Short mmCIF file of C-alpha atoms and ligand atoms in Angstrom, two decimals:
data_model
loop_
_atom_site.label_atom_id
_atom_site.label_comp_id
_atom_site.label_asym_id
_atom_site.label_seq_id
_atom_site.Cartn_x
_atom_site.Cartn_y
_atom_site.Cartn_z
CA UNK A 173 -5.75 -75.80 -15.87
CA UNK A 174 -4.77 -77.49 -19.58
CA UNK A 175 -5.32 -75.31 -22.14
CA UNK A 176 -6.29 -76.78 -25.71
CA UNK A 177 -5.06 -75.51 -29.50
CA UNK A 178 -6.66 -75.81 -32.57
CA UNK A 179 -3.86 -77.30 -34.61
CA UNK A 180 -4.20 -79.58 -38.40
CA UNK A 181 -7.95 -78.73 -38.22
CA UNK A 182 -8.79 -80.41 -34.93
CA UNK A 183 -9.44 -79.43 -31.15
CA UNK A 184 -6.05 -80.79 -29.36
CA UNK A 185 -4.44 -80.71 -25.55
CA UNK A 186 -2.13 -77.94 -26.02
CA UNK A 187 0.56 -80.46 -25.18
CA UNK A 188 -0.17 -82.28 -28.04
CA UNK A 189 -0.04 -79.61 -30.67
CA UNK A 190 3.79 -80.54 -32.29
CA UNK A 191 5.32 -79.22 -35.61
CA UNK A 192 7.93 -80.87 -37.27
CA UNK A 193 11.78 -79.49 -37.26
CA UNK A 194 11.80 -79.21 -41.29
CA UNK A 195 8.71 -76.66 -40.85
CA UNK A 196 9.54 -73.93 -43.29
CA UNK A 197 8.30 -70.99 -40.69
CA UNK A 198 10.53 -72.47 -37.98
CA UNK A 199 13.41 -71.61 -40.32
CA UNK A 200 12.85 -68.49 -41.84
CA UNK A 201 10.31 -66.80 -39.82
CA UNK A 202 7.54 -67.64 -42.91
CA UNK A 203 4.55 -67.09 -40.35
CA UNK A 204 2.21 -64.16 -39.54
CA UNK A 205 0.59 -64.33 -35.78
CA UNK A 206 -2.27 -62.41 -34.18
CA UNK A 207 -2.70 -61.23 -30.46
CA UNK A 208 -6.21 -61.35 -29.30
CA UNK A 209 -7.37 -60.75 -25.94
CA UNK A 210 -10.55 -62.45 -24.16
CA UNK A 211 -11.51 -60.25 -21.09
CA UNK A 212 -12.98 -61.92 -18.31
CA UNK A 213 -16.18 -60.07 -16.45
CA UNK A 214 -16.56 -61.68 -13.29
CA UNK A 215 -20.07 -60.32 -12.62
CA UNK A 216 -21.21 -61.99 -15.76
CA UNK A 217 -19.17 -65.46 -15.79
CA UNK A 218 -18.45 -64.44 -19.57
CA UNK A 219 -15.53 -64.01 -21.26
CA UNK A 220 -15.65 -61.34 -23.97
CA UNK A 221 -13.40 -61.46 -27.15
CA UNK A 222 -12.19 -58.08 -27.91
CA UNK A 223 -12.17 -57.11 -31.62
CA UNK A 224 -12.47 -60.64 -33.40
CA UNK A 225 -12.80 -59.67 -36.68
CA UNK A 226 -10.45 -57.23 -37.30
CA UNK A 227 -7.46 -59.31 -35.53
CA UNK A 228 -8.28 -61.92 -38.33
CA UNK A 229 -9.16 -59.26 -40.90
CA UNK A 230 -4.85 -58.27 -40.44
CA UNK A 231 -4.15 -61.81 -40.68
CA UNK A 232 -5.46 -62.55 -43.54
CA UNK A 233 -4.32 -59.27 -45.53
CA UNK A 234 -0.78 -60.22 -43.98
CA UNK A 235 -1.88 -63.31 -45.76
CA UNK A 236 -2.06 -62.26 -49.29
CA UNK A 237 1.34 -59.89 -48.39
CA UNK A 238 3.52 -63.89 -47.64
CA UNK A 239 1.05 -65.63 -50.45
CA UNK A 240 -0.68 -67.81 -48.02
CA UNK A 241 -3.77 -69.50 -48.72
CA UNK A 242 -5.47 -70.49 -45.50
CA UNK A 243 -8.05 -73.08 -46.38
CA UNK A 244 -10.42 -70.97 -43.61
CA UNK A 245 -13.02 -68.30 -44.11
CA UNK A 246 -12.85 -64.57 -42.14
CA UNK A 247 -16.39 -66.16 -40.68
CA UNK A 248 -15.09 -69.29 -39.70
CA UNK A 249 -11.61 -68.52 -38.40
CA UNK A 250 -13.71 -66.65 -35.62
CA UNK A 251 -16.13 -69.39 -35.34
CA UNK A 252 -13.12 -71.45 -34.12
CA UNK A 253 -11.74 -68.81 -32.23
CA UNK A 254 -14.59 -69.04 -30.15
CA UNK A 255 -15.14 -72.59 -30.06
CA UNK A 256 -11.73 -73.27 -28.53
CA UNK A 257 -11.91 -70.04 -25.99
CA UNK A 258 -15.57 -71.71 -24.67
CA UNK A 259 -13.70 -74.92 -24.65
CA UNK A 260 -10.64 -73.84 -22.60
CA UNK A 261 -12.83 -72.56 -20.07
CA UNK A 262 -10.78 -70.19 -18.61
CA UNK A 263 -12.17 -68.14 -15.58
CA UNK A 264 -9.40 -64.95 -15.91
CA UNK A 265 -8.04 -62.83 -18.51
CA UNK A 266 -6.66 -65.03 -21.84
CA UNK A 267 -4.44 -64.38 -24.63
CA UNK A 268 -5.35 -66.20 -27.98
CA UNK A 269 -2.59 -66.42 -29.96
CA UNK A 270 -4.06 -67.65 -33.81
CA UNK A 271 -0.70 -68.52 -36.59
CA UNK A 272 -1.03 -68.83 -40.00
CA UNK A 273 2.28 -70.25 -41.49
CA UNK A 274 4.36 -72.04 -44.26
CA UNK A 275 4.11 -75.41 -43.11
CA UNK A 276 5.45 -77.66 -45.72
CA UNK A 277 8.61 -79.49 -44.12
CA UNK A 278 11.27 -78.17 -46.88
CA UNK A 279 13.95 -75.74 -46.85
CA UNK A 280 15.01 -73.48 -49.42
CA UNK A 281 14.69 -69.34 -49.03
CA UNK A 282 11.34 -67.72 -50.95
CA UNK A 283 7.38 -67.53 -50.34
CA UNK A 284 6.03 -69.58 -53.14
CA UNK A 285 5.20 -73.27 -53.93
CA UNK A 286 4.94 -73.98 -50.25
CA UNK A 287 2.02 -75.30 -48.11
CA UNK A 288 0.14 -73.02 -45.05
CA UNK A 289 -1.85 -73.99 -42.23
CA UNK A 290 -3.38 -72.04 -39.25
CA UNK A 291 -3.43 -72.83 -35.58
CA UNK A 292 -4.67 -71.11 -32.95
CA UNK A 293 -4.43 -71.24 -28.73
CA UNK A 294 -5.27 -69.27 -25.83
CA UNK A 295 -3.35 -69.19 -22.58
CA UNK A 296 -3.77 -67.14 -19.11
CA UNK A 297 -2.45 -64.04 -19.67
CA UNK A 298 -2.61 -61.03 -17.20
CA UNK A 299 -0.35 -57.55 -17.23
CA UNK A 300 2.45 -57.90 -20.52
CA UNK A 301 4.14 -54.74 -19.23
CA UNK A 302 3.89 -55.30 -15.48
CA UNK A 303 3.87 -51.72 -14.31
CA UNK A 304 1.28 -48.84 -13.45
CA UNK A 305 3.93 -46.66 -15.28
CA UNK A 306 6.57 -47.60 -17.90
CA UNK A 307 10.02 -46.24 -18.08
CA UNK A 308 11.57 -46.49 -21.47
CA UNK A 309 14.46 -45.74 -23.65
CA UNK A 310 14.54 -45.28 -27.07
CA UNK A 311 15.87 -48.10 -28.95
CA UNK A 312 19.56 -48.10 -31.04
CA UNK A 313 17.78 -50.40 -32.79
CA UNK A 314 15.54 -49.25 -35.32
CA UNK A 315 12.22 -50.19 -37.26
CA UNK A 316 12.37 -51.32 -40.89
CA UNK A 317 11.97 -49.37 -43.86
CA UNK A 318 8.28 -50.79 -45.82
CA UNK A 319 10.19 -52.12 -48.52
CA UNK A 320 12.55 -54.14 -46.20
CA UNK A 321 10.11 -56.06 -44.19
CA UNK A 322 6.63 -54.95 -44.37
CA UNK A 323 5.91 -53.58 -40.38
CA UNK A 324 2.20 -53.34 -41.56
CA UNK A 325 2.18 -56.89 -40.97
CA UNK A 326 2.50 -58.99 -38.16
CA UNK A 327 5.25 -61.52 -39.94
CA UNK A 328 7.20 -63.48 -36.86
CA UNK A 329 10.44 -62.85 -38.80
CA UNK A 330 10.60 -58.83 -38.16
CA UNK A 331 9.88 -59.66 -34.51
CA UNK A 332 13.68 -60.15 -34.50
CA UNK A 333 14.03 -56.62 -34.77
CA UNK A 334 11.65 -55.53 -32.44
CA UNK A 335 13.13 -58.70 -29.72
CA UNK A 336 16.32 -56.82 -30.69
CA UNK A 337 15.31 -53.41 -28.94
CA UNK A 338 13.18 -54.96 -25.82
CA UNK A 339 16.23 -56.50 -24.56
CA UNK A 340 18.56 -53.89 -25.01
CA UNK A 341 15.28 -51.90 -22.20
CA UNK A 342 15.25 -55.11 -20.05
CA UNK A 343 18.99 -55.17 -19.79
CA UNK A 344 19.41 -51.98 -19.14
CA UNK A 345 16.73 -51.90 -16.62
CA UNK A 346 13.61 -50.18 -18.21
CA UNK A 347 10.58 -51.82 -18.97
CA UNK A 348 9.95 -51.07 -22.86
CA UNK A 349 12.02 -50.00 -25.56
CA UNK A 350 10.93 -47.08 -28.01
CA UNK A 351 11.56 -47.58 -31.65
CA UNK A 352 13.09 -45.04 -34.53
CA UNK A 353 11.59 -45.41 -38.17
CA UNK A 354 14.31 -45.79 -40.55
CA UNK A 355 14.60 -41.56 -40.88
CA UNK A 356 14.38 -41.12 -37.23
CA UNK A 357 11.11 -40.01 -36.14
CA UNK A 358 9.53 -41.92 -33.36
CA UNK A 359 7.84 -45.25 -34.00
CA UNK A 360 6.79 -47.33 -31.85
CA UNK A 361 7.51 -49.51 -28.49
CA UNK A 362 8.87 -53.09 -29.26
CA UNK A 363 5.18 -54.42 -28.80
CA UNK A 364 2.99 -51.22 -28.97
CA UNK A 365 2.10 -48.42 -30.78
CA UNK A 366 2.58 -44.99 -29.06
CA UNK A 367 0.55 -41.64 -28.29
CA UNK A 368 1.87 -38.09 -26.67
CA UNK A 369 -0.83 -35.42 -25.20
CA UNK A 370 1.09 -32.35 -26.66
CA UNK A 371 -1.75 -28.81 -26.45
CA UNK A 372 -4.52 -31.23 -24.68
CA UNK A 373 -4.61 -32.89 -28.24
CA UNK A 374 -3.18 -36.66 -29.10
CA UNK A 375 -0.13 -37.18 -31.41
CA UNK A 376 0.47 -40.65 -32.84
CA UNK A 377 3.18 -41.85 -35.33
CA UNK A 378 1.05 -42.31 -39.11
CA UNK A 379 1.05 -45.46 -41.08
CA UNK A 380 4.29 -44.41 -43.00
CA UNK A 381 6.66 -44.01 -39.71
CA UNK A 382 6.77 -47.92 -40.11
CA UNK A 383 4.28 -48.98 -37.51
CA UNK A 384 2.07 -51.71 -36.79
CA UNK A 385 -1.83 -50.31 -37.67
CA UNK A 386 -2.75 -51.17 -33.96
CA UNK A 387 -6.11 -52.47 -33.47
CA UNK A 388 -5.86 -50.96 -29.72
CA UNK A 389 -4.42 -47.50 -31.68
CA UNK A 390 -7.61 -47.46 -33.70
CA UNK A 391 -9.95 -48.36 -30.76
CA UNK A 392 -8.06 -45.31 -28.25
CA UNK A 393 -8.22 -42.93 -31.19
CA UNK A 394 -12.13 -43.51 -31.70
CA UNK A 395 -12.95 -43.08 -27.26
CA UNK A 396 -10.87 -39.98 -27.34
CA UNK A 397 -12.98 -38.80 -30.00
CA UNK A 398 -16.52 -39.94 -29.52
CA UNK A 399 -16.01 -39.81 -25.21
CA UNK A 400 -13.92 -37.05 -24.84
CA UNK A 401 -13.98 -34.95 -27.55
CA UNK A 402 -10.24 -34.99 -28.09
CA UNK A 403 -8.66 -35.46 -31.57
CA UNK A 404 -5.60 -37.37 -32.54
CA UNK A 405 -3.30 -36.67 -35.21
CA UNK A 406 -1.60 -38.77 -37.21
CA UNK A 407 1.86 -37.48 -37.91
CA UNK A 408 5.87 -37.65 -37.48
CA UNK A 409 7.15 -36.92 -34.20
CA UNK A 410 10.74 -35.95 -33.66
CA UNK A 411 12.25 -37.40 -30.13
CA UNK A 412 12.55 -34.21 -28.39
CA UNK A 413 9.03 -33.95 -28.31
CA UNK A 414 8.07 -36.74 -27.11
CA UNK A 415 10.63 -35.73 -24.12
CA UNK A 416 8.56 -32.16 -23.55
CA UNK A 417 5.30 -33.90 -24.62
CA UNK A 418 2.28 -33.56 -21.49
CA UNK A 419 1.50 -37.17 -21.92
CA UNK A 420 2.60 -40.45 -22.93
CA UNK A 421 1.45 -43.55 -23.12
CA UNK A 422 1.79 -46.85 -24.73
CA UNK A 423 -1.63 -49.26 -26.49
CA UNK A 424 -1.48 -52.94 -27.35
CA UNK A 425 -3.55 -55.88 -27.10
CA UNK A 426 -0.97 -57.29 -24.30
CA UNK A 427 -0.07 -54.14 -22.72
CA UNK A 428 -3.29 -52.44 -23.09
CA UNK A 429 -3.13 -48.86 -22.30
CA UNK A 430 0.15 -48.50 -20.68
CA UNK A 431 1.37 -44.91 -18.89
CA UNK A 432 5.22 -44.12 -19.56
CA UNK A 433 6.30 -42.23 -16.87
CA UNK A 434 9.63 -41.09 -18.18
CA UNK A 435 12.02 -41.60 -21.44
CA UNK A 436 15.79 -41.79 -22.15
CA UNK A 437 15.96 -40.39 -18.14
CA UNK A 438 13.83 -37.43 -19.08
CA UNK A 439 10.33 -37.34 -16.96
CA UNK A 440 7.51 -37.06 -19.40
CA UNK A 441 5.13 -34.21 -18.09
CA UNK A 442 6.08 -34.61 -13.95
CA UNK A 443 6.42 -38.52 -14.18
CA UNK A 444 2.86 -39.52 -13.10
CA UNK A 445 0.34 -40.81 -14.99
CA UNK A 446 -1.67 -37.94 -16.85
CA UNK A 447 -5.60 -36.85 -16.74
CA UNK A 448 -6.15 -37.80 -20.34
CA UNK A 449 -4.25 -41.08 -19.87
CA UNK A 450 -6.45 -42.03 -16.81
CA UNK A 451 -9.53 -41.22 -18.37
CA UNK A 452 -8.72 -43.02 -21.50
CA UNK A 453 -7.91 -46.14 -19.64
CA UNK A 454 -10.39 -46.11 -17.66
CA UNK A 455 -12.93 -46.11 -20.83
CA UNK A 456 -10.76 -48.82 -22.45
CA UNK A 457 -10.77 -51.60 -19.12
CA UNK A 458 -14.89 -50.79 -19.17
CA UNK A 459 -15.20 -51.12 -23.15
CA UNK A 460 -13.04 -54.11 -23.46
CA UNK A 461 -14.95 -56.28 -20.59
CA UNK A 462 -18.34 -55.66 -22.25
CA UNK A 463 -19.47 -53.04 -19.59
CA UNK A 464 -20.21 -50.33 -22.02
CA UNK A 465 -23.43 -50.99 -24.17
CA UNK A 466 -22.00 -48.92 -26.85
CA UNK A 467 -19.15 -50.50 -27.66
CA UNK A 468 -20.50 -54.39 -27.32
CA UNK A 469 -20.21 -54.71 -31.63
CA UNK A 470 -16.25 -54.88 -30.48
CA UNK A 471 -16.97 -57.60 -27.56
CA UNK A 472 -17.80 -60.95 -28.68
CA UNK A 473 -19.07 -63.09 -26.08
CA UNK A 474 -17.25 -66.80 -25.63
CA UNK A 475 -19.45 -68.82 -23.12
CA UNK A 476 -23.23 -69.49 -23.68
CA UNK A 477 -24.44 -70.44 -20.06
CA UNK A 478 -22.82 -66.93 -18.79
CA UNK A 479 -24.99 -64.96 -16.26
CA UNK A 480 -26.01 -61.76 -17.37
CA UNK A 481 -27.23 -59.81 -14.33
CA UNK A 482 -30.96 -58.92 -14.28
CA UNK A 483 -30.30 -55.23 -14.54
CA UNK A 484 -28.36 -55.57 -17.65
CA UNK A 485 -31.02 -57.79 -19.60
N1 PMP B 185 3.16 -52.56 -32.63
C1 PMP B 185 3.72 -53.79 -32.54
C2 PMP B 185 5.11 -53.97 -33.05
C3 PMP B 185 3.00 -54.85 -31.97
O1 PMP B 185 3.56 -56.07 -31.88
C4 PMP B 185 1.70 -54.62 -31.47
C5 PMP B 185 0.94 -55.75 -30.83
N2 PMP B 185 0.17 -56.46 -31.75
C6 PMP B 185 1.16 -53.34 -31.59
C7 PMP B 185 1.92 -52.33 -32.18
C8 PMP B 185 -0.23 -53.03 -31.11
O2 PMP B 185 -1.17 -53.60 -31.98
P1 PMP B 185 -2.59 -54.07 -31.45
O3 PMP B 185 -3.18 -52.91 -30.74
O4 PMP B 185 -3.35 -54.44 -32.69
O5 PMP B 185 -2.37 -55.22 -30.55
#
């Protein structure tokens, strides 16, 4: 089925969306992208758009961060968003991929006196990391330092880095690579932030361990608390623990809420996927399709004829 983009402030056939080969971004990794997942609920017909808002609330931060002025409003870049996600029509899970970049065909090394634009497509998207359980090493390759490339933001040039460490996994046959901050606590997988179950509790990397503020990270951290009762705290994490920690697992728009069964050849726990893990995800896959009334201020519905069933209304 074709998909469409938003690209130069039109609805386009995806085929037809086309930048030039002087693009500034193209050559120096100038852009800042967005992952955004619509969820398809079969019972309903309805796709539901999980956490709109805030996806475009990091863009446009990273925004100010590479001096971009995007001639779009927080309001309307979802507006579109929507628009082309009811237009695509997709009947499965999607992945909307939204760009804002330096688009003025020039060359020359810096971040001012240049042009921006935004674009935006969605594709058919189902499992990133196609496993019930992820093995993974820990990366040679580590994350960079805040005042090298800022990993608060999602700027396509530091993907290097993290493209870096997923292939060394992939090549040496794991599925995801774990990350080091620059003074060697643990960070974060190439395309996900991480947790551990260490005493029942969670243990996640904080904001200075050069991570990416997850949107998923945020949304597990607030079910554990309001659905479970358990807490997560926010600190450094040296690698031996996460090799005696109870539980691990892996969050990210693409990948979700992803087990890891085992690290740098240590099982974590006994190498299947743990009770707080399979409760969690099991909240997550029922928030993020719109099946929990509580959490449907995070879901925002893409078609308008969509069949809500009778008992729901
Ligand atoms: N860290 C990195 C490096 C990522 O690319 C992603 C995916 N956006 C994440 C963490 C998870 O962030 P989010 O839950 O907002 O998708």
């Amino acid at each position: 089925m074709p998909s469409y983009a938003f690209f130069h402030n039109d609805f386009v056939p995806l085929a037809e969306a086309r930048i030039g080969v002087m693009t500034h971004a193209l050559h120096y990794g100038t852009a800042l992208f967005e992952g955004i997942r619509g969820n398809w609920n079969a019972e309903q017909q309805q796709i539901y758009i999980f956490r709109l808002r805030e996806h475009y609330e990091r863009l446009l931060n990273g925004c100010r961060v590479l001096k971009m002025n995007l001639p779009y409003t927080l309001d309307r870049l979802c507006e579109i968003t929507v628009e082309l996600v009811e237009k695509c029509g997709f009947q499965e899970d999607i992945y909307i991929r939204p760009l804002a970049y330096k688009s003025s065909e020039t060359l020359g090394v810096r971040l001012h006196g240049l042009e921006s634009d935004f674009l935006v497509f969605a594709i058919p998207w189902g499992r990133y990391l196609d496993v019930d359980k992820a093995r993974c090493i820990i990366a040679s390759w580590r994350r960079p330092d805040a005042n090298v490339i800022p990993p608060q933001c999602k700027i396509t040039g530091i993907y290097v880095n993290n493209a870096f460490a997923k292939t060394e996994a992939v090549e040496n046959d794991f599925d995801e690579a774990i990350m080091l901050s620059p003074d060697g606590h643990i960070s974060e997988g190439s395309g996900e932030n991480i947790f551990l179950v260490v005493g029942g509790k969670l243990v996640t990397p904080p904001s200075y361990n050069s991570i990416l503020m997850g949107i998923t990270r945020n949304t597990v951290i607030e079910l554990a608390q309001k659905e479970l009762g358990v807490e997560t705290s926010e600190r450094p994490i040296d690698r031996s623990e996460l090799y005696t920690a109870q539980e691990c697992f892996l969050t990210g728009t693409a990948a979700h809420l992803t087990p890891v069964a085992e690290v740098d050849r240590r099982k974590i726990g006994d190498g299947e996927i743990g009770r707080i893990t399979t409760e969690l995800q099991k909240i997550y896959s029922d928030v993020i399709r719109g099946t929990n009334p509580k959490y449907l201020h995070w879901c925002t519905p893409a078609y308008k004829k969509a069949t809500v069933p009778e008992k729901r209304r």
